[in-house]
Coordinates of N, CA and C in Angstrom, one line a residue:
M67 N -7.0 0.3 -18.1 CA -6.8 0.0 -19.5 C -7.9 -0.9 -20.0
G68 N -8.5 -1.9 -19.2 CA -9.5 -2.9 -19.4 C -10.7 -2.1 -19.7
Q69 N -11.0 -1.0 -18.8 CA -12.3 -0.5 -19.0 C -12.2 0.4 -20.3
M70 N -10.9 1.0 -20.7 CA -10.8 2.0 -21.8 C -11.2 0.9 -23.1
I71 N -10.4 -0.5 -23.1 CA -11.0 -1.3 -24.2 C -12.5 -1.6 -24.0
N72 N -13.0 -1.9 -23.2 CA -14.5 -2.1 -23.1 C -15.3 -1.0 -23.9
I73 N -14.8 0.3 -23.3 CA -15.7 1.3 -24.1 C -15.4 1.5 -25.5
K74 N -14.3 1.1 -25.9 CA -14.0 1.1 -27.3 C -14.9 0.0 -27.8
G75 N -14.9 -0.9 -27.3 CA -15.7 -2.2 -27.9 C -17.2 -1.9 -28.0
V76 N -17.7 -1.0 -27.0 CA -19.2 -0.7 -27.0 C -19.3 0.4 -28.3
W77 N -18.2 1.2 -28.5 CA -18.3 2.3 -29.7 C -18.6 1.6 -30.9
L78 N -17.6 0.6 -31.0 CA -17.3 -0.3 -32.0 C -18.8 -1.0 -32.4
F79 N -19.2 -1.5 -31.4 CA -20.6 -2.3 -31.6 C -21.8 -1.3 -32.0
I80 N -21.9 -0.1 -31.2 CA -22.9 0.7 -31.7 C -22.9 1.3 -33.2
G81 N -21.4 1.5 -33.7 CA -21.2 2.1 -35.1 C -21.4 0.9 -35.9
G82 N -21.4 -0.4 -35.7 CA -21.6 -1.3 -36.4 C -23.1 -1.8 -36.7
M83 N -23.7 -1.4 -35.5 CA -25.2 -1.6 -35.6 C -25.8 -0.4 -36.6
F84 N -25.3 0.9 -36.2 CA -25.8 1.7 -37.1 C -25.5 1.4 -38.4
V85 N -24.3 1.1 -38.8 CA -24.2 0.7 -40.3 C -25.2 -0.4 -40.7
G86 N -25.1 -1.3 -39.8 CA -26.2 -2.4 -40.3 C -27.5 -1.9 -40.3
I87 N -28.1 -1.2 -39.7 CA -29.3 -0.8 -39.9 C -29.5 0.4 -41.1
F88 N -28.4 1.1 -41.4 CA -28.5 1.9 -42.6 C -28.4 1.2 -43.9
A89 N -27.6 -0.1 -43.8 CA -27.3 -0.7 -44.9 C -28.7 -1.5 -45.0
T90 N -29.5 -1.9 -44.3 CA -30.9 -2.5 -44.3 C -31.9 -1.8 -45.0
A91 N -31.9 -0.6 -44.5 CA -32.8 0.6 -44.7 C -32.6 0.7 -46.2
F92 N -31.3 0.9 -46.6 CA -30.9 1.2 -48.0 C -31.3 0.2 -48.9
V93 N -30.9 -0.8 -48.4 CA -31.6 -1.9 -49.4 C -33.0 -2.1 -49.5
R94 N -33.8 -1.6 -48.5 CA -35.1 -2.1 -48.4 C -35.7 -0.9 -48.9
F95 N -35.3 0.1 -48.8 CA -35.9 1.6 -49.3 C -34.9 2.4 -50.2
P96 N -34.3 2.0 -51.3 CA -33.2 2.8 -52.2 C -33.8 4.0 -52.7
A97 N -32.7 4.9 -52.7 CA -33.2 6.2 -53.2 C -33.2 6.1 -54.6
T98 N -34.5 6.6 -55.1 CA -34.8 6.6 -56.5 C -34.6 7.9 -57.3
N99 N -34.4 9.0 -56.4 CA -34.4 10.3 -57.1 C -33.5 11.4 -56.2
S100 N -33.4 12.6 -56.9 CA -32.5 13.2 -56.2 C -32.7 13.9 -54.6
S101 N -34.1 13.9 -54.3 CA -34.7 14.3 -53.1 C -34.4 13.3 -52.2
E102 N -34.6 11.9 -52.5 CA -34.5 11.0 -51.7 C -33.0 10.7 -51.2
W103 N -32.2 11.1 -52.0 CA -30.6 10.9 -51.9 C -30.3 11.9 -50.9
A104 N -30.9 13.3 -51.0 CA -30.7 14.1 -50.0 C -31.0 14.0 -48.8
A105 N -32.3 13.2 -48.5 CA -32.9 13.0 -47.4 C -31.8 11.7 -46.6
W106 N -31.4 10.8 -47.5 CA -30.4 9.9 -47.0 C -29.0 10.6 -46.6
C107 N -28.7 11.6 -47.2 CA -27.4 12.4 -46.7 C -27.7 13.1 -45.5
Q108 N -28.8 13.6 -45.4 CA -29.1 14.7 -44.3 C -29.1 13.4 -43.2
A109 N -29.8 12.3 -43.1 CA -29.9 11.6 -42.1 C -28.6 10.9 -41.7
I110 N -27.8 10.5 -42.5 CA -26.5 10.0 -42.2 C -25.7 11.1 -41.6
G111 N -25.8 12.2 -42.2 CA -24.8 13.3 -41.4 C -25.4 13.7 -40.0
A112 N -26.7 13.6 -39.9 CA -27.3 13.8 -38.6 C -26.9 12.9 -37.6
I113 N -26.8 11.6 -38.1 CA -26.2 10.5 -37.2 C -24.8 10.7 -36.8
I114 N -24.0 11.3 -37.8 CA -22.5 11.7 -37.7 C -22.4 12.8 -36.6
A115 N -23.1 13.7 -36.9 CA -23.1 14.8 -36.0 C -23.3 14.5 -34.7
I116 N -24.5 13.5 -34.5 CA -24.6 13.2 -32.9 C -23.7 12.3 -32.4
A117 N -23.0 11.4 -33.2 CA -21.9 10.5 -32.6 C -20.6 11.3 -32.4
V118 N -20.6 12.4 -33.2 CA -19.1 13.5 -32.9 C -19.4 14.1 -31.6
A119 N -21.1 14.7 -31.5 CA -21.0 15.4 -30.1 C -21.0 14.5 -29.0
I120 N -21.5 13.3 -29.3 CA -21.3 12.5 -27.9 C -19.4 11.9 -27.7
Y121 N -19.1 11.7 -28.7 CA -17.6 11.2 -28.8 C -16.6 12.1 -28.2
V122 N -16.6 13.5 -28.6 CA -15.6 14.5 -28.5 C -15.4 14.9 -27.0
P123 N -16.6 15.2 -26.2 CA -16.7 15.4 -24.8 C -16.2 14.2 -24.2
Y124 N -16.5 13.0 -24.4 CA -16.1 11.7 -23.9 C -14.4 11.6 -24.1
Q125 N -13.9 11.7 -25.3 CA -12.4 11.9 -25.4 C -12.1 12.9 -24.8
Q126 N -12.4 14.1 -24.4 CA -11.9 15.0 -23.8 C -11.6 14.7 -22.3
R127 N -13.0 14.4 -21.8 CA -12.7 13.8 -20.4 C -11.9 12.6 -20.1
T128 N -11.7 12.0 -21.1 CA -10.7 10.7 -21.0 C -9.2 11.3 -20.9
D129 N -9.1 12.1 -21.9 CA -7.8 12.5 -21.8 C -7.4 13.5 -20.7
G130 N -8.4 14.0 -20.0 CA -8.3 14.8 -18.9 C -7.8 13.8 -17.8
E131 N -8.7 12.9 -17.5 CA -8.5 12.0 -16.6 C -7.0 11.2 -16.6
A132 N -6.6 10.9 -17.9 CA -5.5 10.4 -17.9 C -4.1 11.3 -17.6
R133 N -4.3 12.6 -17.7 CA -3.5 13.9 -17.6 C -3.4 13.9 -16.0
D134 N -4.7 13.8 -15.3 CA -4.8 13.9 -14.0 C -4.0 12.7 -13.4
R135 N -4.1 11.6 -13.8 CA -3.7 10.3 -13.4 C -2.2 10.4 -13.3
K136 N -1.7 11.0 -14.5 CA 0.0 11.3 -14.7 C 0.5 12.2 -13.6
R137 N -0.2 13.4 -13.6 CA 0.3 14.3 -12.6 C 0.2 13.7 -11.1
D138 N -0.9 13.0 -10.7 CA -1.0 12.4 -9.3 C 0.4 11.2 -9.2
E139 N 0.5 10.9 -10.2 CA 1.7 9.6 -10.3 C 3.1 10.5 -10.1
L140 N 3.3 11.5 -10.8 CA 4.4 12.3 -10.7 C 4.7 12.8 -9.2
R141 N 3.4 13.4 -8.5 CA 3.4 14.1 -7.4 C 3.6 13.0 -6.4
R142 N 3.3 11.6 -6.4 CA 3.8 10.9 -5.8 C 5.1 10.2 -5.9
K143 N 5.6 10.2 -7.0 CA 7.0 9.6 -7.3 C 8.3 10.6 -7.0
E144 N 7.8 11.8 -7.3 CA 8.8 12.8 -7.3 C 9.5 13.0 -5.9
P145 N 8.8 13.3 -4.9 CA 9.4 13.3 -3.5 C 10.1 12.2 -3.0
L146 N 9.6 10.8 -3.4 CA 10.1 9.9 -3.1 C 11.5 9.4 -3.5
M147 N 11.7 9.9 -4.9 CA 13.0 9.6 -5.7 C 14.0 10.8 -5.0
S148 N 13.1 12.0 -4.6 CA 14.4 12.7 -4.2 C 14.8 12.4 -2.7
L149 N 13.8 12.0 -1.9 CA 14.4 11.3 -0.5 C 15.2 10.1 -0.8
Q150 N 15.3 9.5 -1.8 CA 15.9 8.0 -1.4 C 17.4 8.2 -1.5
P151 N 18.1 9.1 -2.0 CA 19.7 9.3 -2.0 C 19.9 9.7 -0.4
I152 N 19.2 10.3 0.4 CA 19.4 10.8 1.7 C 19.1 9.4 2.3
M153 N 18.1 8.5 2.1 CA 18.2 7.3 3.1 C 19.2 6.5 2.5
E154 N 19.5 6.4 1.4 CA 20.7 5.7 1.0 C 22.0 6.0 1.8
R155 N 22.1 7.3 1.9 CA 23.3 7.7 2.6 C 23.2 7.4 4.3
A156 N 22.2 7.6 4.9 CA 22.0 7.3 5.9 C 22.0 5.7 6.3
L157 N 21.5 4.8 5.4 CA 21.9 3.5 5.7 C 23.3 3.1 5.5
S158 N 23.9 3.8 4.7 CA 25.4 3.2 4.1 C 26.1 3.7 5.4
L159 N 26.0 4.9 6.0 CA 26.7 5.0 7.3 C 26.3 4.3 8.4
L160 N 25.1 3.9 8.8 CA 24.8 3.1 9.7 C 25.2 1.6 9.6
E161 N 25.4 1.1 8.7 CA 25.6 -0.2 8.3 C 27.0 -0.3 8.5
K162 N 27.9 0.7 8.8 CA 29.3 0.3 9.2 C 29.4 0.3 10.6
I163 N 28.5 0.7 11.5 CA 28.6 0.8 12.8 C 28.8 -0.7 13.2
P164 N 29.7 -1.1 14.4 CA 29.7 -2.6 15.1 C 28.3 -3.0 15.5
L165 N 28.3 -3.8 15.3 CA 26.8 -4.6 16.1 C 27.6 -5.8 17.1
N166 N 26.7 -6.5 17.6 CA 26.7 -7.6 18.6 C 28.2 -8.7 17.9
E167 N 27.6 -8.9 16.5 CA 28.3 -10.0 16.0 C 29.8 -9.7 15.3
T168 N 30.0 -8.5 15.4 CA 31.3 -7.8 14.6 C 32.6 -8.3 15.6
T169 N 33.7 -8.4 14.7 CA 35.1 -8.7 15.6 C 35.5 -7.6 16.3
D170 N 36.4 -7.9 17.2 CA 37.0 -6.8 18.0 C 37.9 -5.8 17.4
I171 N 38.5 -6.7 16.2 CA 39.4 -6.2 15.0 C 38.8 -5.0 14.8
Y172 N 37.4 -5.4 13.8 CA 36.7 -4.6 13.2 C 36.2 -3.3 14.4
V173 N 35.8 -3.3 15.3 CA 35.3 -2.5 16.6 C 36.7 -1.3 16.6
E174 N 37.7 -1.9 16.8 CA 38.7 -1.1 17.0 C 39.2 -0.3 15.6
H175 N 38.9 -0.9 14.6 CA 39.2 -0.1 13.4 C 38.4 0.8 13.1
F176 N 36.8 0.6 13.6 CA 35.9 1.5 13.4 C 36.0 2.7 14.0
F177 N 36.3 2.6 15.3 CA 36.5 3.7 16.3 C 37.8 4.8 15.7
A178 N 38.8 3.9 15.3 CA 40.0 4.5 14.9 C 39.9 5.4 13.6
H179 N 39.2 4.8 12.7 CA 39.3 5.2 11.2 C 38.1 5.6 10.5
V180 N 36.9 5.1 11.3 CA 35.8 5.0 10.4 C 34.5 5.8 11.0
S181 N 34.5 5.8 12.2 CA 33.7 6.9 13.1 C 33.5 8.2 12.7
D182 N 32.5 8.5 12.5 CA 32.2 10.0 11.8 C 30.9 10.7 12.3
P183 N 30.5 11.1 13.6 CA 29.4 11.3 13.9 C 28.9 12.6 13.5
D184 N 29.8 13.4 12.8 CA 29.5 14.7 12.0 C 28.5 14.2 10.8
A185 N 29.2 13.3 10.1 CA 28.6 12.8 8.9 C 27.1 12.4 9.2
V186 N 27.0 11.5 10.4 CA 25.6 11.2 10.8 C 24.7 12.3 10.9
S187 N 25.4 13.2 11.9 CA 24.5 14.4 12.4 C 24.0 15.2 10.9
T188 N 25.0 15.2 9.9 CA 24.6 16.0 8.8 C 23.4 15.4 7.9
V189 N 23.6 14.2 7.9 CA 22.5 13.3 7.1 C 21.0 13.4 7.7
R190 N 21.2 13.3 9.2 CA 20.1 13.6 9.8 C 19.4 15.0 9.8
A191 N 20.2 16.0 9.4 CA 19.8 17.5 9.4 C 19.1 17.6 8.1
S192 N 19.7 16.8 7.1 CA 19.1 16.9 5.9 C 17.7 16.2 5.7
L193 N 17.4 14.9 6.6 CA 16.1 14.4 6.8 C 15.1 15.5 7.3
I194 N 15.9 16.0 8.6 CA 14.7 17.1 9.1 C 14.4 18.1 8.2
A195 N 15.2 18.6 7.4 CA 14.9 19.7 6.3 C 14.2 19.1 5.3
F196 N 13.9 18.0 5.1 CA 13.3 17.5 4.0 C 11.9 18.0 4.2
P197 N 11.4 18.3 3.1 CA 9.7 19.0 3.1 C 8.8 17.6 3.2
I198 N 8.5 17.1 4.4 CA 7.9 15.9 4.5 C 6.3 16.1 4.2
E199 N 5.9 17.0 3.9 CA 4.5 17.6 3.6 C 4.4 16.9 2.1
R200 N 5.4 17.1 1.2 CA 5.3 16.6 -0.1 C 5.2 14.9 -0.2
L201 N 5.4 14.4 0.7 CA 5.0 12.7 0.8 C 3.6 12.6 0.9
I202 N 3.2 11.4 0.1 CA 1.8 11.1 0.0 C 1.8 9.9 0.9
D203 N 2.6 9.2 0.7 CA 2.7 7.6 1.3 C 2.9 7.7 2.8
F204 N 1.9 7.1 3.6 CA 2.2 7.3 5.0 C 3.4 6.4 5.3
Q205 N 3.6 5.3 4.8 CA 4.8 4.5 5.2 C 6.2 5.3 4.9
A206 N 6.3 6.2 3.9 CA 7.3 7.1 3.5 C 7.6 8.1 4.7
I207 N 6.3 8.6 5.3 CA 6.6 9.6 6.4 C 7.1 8.8 7.4
Q208 N 6.4 7.7 7.9 CA 7.1 7.0 9.0 C 8.5 6.6 8.6
S209 N 9.1 6.2 7.6 CA 10.5 5.8 7.4 C 11.2 7.1 7.9
V210 N 10.9 8.3 7.5 CA 11.9 9.3 7.6 C 11.7 9.4 9.4
F211 N 10.8 9.4 9.9 CA 10.9 9.8 11.4 C 11.7 8.7 12.1
E212 N 11.4 7.5 11.4 CA 12.2 6.4 12.0 C 13.8 6.4 11.9
M213 N 13.9 7.0 10.7 CA 15.5 7.0 10.2 C 16.0 8.3 11.1
Q214 N 15.4 9.3 11.3 CA 15.7 10.4 12.1 C 16.2 9.8 13.7
D215 N 15.3 9.0 14.1 CA 15.5 8.4 15.5 C 16.7 7.5 15.4
A216 N 16.8 6.9 14.3 CA 18.2 5.9 14.2 C 19.4 6.6 14.0
L217 N 19.4 7.7 13.4 CA 20.5 8.6 13.3 C 21.1 9.4 14.6
K218 N 19.7 9.8 15.2 CA 20.2 10.3 16.6 C 20.7 9.5 17.7
T219 N 20.2 8.2 17.8 CA 20.6 7.0 18.6 C 22.1 7.0 18.3
A220 N 22.5 6.8 16.7 CA 23.8 6.7 16.6 C 24.8 7.6 16.7
S221 N 24.3 8.7 16.4 CA 25.1 10.0 16.6 C 25.5 10.3 18.1
D222 N 24.4 10.1 19.0 CA 24.9 10.4 20.5 C 25.8 9.3 20.9
A223 N 25.5 8.2 20.3 CA 26.2 6.9 20.6 C 27.9 7.4 20.2
L224 N 28.0 7.7 19.1 CA 29.3 7.9 18.7 C 30.3 9.0 19.2
R225 N 29.1 10.1 19.9 CA 30.1 11.0 20.4 C 30.4 10.8 21.7
S226 N 29.7 9.9 22.2 CA 30.0 9.7 23.7 C 31.2 8.8 23.9
A227 N 31.4 8.1 22.7 CA 32.5 7.1 22.7 C 33.8 7.7 22.7
G228 N 33.9 9.0 22.5 CA 35.2 9.8 22.6 C 35.3 10.6 24.0
E229 N 34.5 10.2 25.0 CA 34.5 10.8 26.1 C 34.9 9.9 27.4
G230 N 35.4 10.5 28.4 CA 35.9 9.4 29.5 C 36.7 8.6 29.1
D231 N 36.6 7.3 29.2 CA 37.7 6.3 29.2 C 37.6 5.7 27.6
G232 N 37.0 6.4 26.7 CA 36.9 6.2 25.4 C 36.0 4.8 25.0
W233 N 35.8 4.4 23.9 CA 35.0 3.4 23.4 C 35.1 1.9 24.1
A234 N 36.3 1.7 24.8 CA 36.6 0.3 25.2 C 35.7 0.2 26.6
G235 N 36.0 1.5 27.3 CA 35.3 1.3 28.8 C 33.6 1.2 28.6
Q236 N 33.5 1.8 27.5 CA 32.0 2.0 27.3 C 31.1 0.8 26.5
W237 N 32.0 0.0 25.7 CA 31.4 -0.9 24.7 C 30.3 -1.6 24.9
P238 N 30.0 -2.2 26.1 CA 28.7 -3.0 26.3 C 27.3 -1.9 26.2
S239 N 27.6 -0.8 26.7 CA 26.7 0.2 26.7 C 26.6 1.0 25.1
L240 N 27.5 1.0 24.5 CA 27.7 1.6 23.2 C 27.0 0.5 22.2
R241 N 27.3 -0.9 22.5 CA 27.0 -1.8 21.8 C 25.4 -1.9 21.6
Q242 N 24.6 -1.8 22.8 CA 23.3 -1.8 22.8 C 22.7 -0.6 22.3
R243 N 23.2 0.7 22.4 CA 22.8 1.9 21.6 C 23.1 1.7 20.1
F244 N 23.8 0.8 19.8 CA 24.2 0.7 18.1 C 23.2 -0.4 17.7
E245 N 22.8 -1.3 18.6 CA 21.9 -2.4 18.2 C 20.4 -1.8 18.1
A246 N 20.2 -0.8 18.8 CA 18.9 -0.2 18.7 C 18.8 0.8 17.5
A247 N 19.8 1.4 17.2 CA 19.9 2.4 15.9 C 19.8 1.2 14.6
A248 N 20.4 0.2 14.7 CA 20.1 -0.7 13.9 C 18.8 -1.1 13.7
A249 N 18.1 -1.4 14.7 CA 16.7 -1.8 14.7 C 16.0 -0.8 14.0
Q250 N 15.9 0.5 14.6 CA 15.2 1.6 13.8 C 15.7 1.8 12.4
A251 N 16.9 1.6 12.1 CA 17.2 1.9 10.7 C 16.3 0.7 9.8
S252 N 16.5 -0.5 10.4 CA 15.7 -1.7 9.7 C 14.4 -1.5 9.3
R253 N 13.8 -0.8 10.3 CA 12.3 -0.7 10.2 C 12.1 0.6 9.1
A254 N 12.8 1.5 9.2 CA 12.8 2.4 8.4 C 13.1 2.2 7.1
K255 N 14.2 1.3 7.0 CA 14.3 1.0 5.4 C 13.1 -0.3 4.9
A256 N 12.6 -0.8 5.8 CA 11.5 -1.7 5.3 C 10.3 -0.9 4.9
Q257 N 10.1 0.2 5.6 CA 9.0 1.2 5.4 C 9.2 1.9 4.1
F258 N 10.4 2.4 3.8 CA 10.6 3.2 2.7 C 10.5 2.4 1.4
K259 N 11.2 1.0 1.4 CA 11.2 0.2 0.6 C 9.6 -0.1 0.1
A260 N 8.7 -0.3 0.9 CA 7.5 -0.7 0.8 C 6.8 0.6 -0.2
A261 N 7.2 1.9 0.6 CA 6.6 3.1 -0.2 C 6.9 3.1 -1.5
L262 N 8.4 2.8 -1.8 CA 8.9 2.7 -3.3 C 8.1 1.7 -4.0
D263 N 7.7 0.4 -3.5 CA 7.4 -0.5 -4.3 C 5.9 -0.2 -4.7
D264 N 5.0 0.3 -3.7 CA 3.8 0.7 -3.6 C 3.5 1.9 -5.1
A265 N 4.5 2.9 -5.0 CA 4.6 3.9 -5.9 C 5.1 3.5 -7.3
G266 N 5.4 2.2 -7.6 CA 6.0 1.7 -8.7 C 7.5 1.9 -8.9
I267 N 8.3 2.3 -8.0 CA 9.5 2.6 -8.1 C 10.3 1.5 -7.7
S268 N 11.0 1.0 -8.9 CA 11.7 -0.4 -8.6 C 13.3 -0.1 -9.4
N269 N 13.6 1.3 -9.6 CA 15.0 1.3 -10.1 C 15.8 1.7 -9.1
Y270 N 16.1 0.7 -8.2 CA 16.9 1.1 -7.2 C 18.6 1.3 -7.8
V271 N 19.1 1.7 -7.1 CA 20.5 1.9 -7.5 C 21.2 0.6 -7.1
T272 N 21.9 0.2 -8.2 CA 22.7 -1.3 -8.1 C 23.4 -1.3 -6.7
G273 N 23.2 -2.3 -6.0 CA 24.1 -2.7 -4.7 C 23.7 -1.7 -3.6
S274 N 22.5 -1.0 -3.9 CA 22.1 -0.1 -2.8 C 21.6 -0.5 -1.7
A275 N 21.6 0.0 -0.3 CA 21.0 -0.3 0.8 C 19.8 -0.4 0.7
I276 N 18.8 0.2 0.2 CA 17.4 0.2 0.1 C 17.1 -1.1 -0.6
A277 N 17.8 -1.4 -1.6 CA 17.4 -2.7 -2.3 C 17.7 -4.0 -1.7
K278 N 18.7 -4.0 -0.7 CA 19.1 -5.5 -0.1 C 17.8 -5.9 0.9
N279 N 17.7 -7.0 0.8 CA 16.3 -7.6 1.6 C 16.7 -7.4 3.2
E280 N 18.0 -7.8 3.3 CA 18.2 -8.0 4.8 C 19.3 -6.7 5.4
W281 N 19.0 -6.2 6.6 CA 20.2 -5.5 7.2 C 21.4 -6.1 7.4
T282 N 22.5 -5.6 6.8 CA 23.8 -6.3 7.1 C 24.9 -5.5 7.8
A283 N 25.7 -5.8 8.8 CA 26.4 -5.2 9.6 C 27.7 -5.5 9.0
R284 N 28.8 -4.7 8.8 CA 30.1 -4.9 8.2 C 30.8 -5.6 9.3
A285 N 31.3 -6.8 9.0 CA 32.0 -7.5 10.2 C 33.4 -7.8 9.9
D286 N 33.8 -7.1 8.9 CA 35.3 -7.4 8.8 C 35.9 -6.0 8.2
V287 N 37.3 -5.9 8.2 CA 38.1 -4.7 8.0 C 38.1 -4.7 6.3
T288 N 37.8 -3.6 5.4 CA 37.8 -3.7 4.5 C 38.6 -2.5 3.8

């Protein structure tokens, strides 16, 4: 934008300079007959033609560059905005999983009513199916792989909780696996949020997991 203003200023300066030159020349060498008037008109017309010949290609190039920037901006933002709901869903599922600081009441409630390994696997499948080649931002690509790992860790742990003596007998091991999934998800969220910020996407969904600054585990029954 600053460069465009500077270029416009240059054009104004050049235009003003030519006006000044012609005004001075006209005062010093006024036209006294029709042939001199014709010569003056021809000179002015030639200058205008030269100015137009320079300005039109410049303006076309400027417009083309603006269109290219807009296209590149859309190419960067559109896949990120398509990916955002999937990442939101992944985080909303993972932040419900009990971590080290959650209460025994919540852990019991979670495995009885909240645990849904199929939903976690479905979101992971959506991430795997996402056309990652459309992403331009390196951090966004990293976040996809990191979140896939987090969902795999969580899904495997949730499924194993229904085997053997159930979650109670496996809780120390499950808790470690859930903590690992939470750490992976935190890194994925930070990477994806950085990609959104770098792309100028700040219209996070109100209350979304992406917009929160800290990873928060649900510690009570709602």
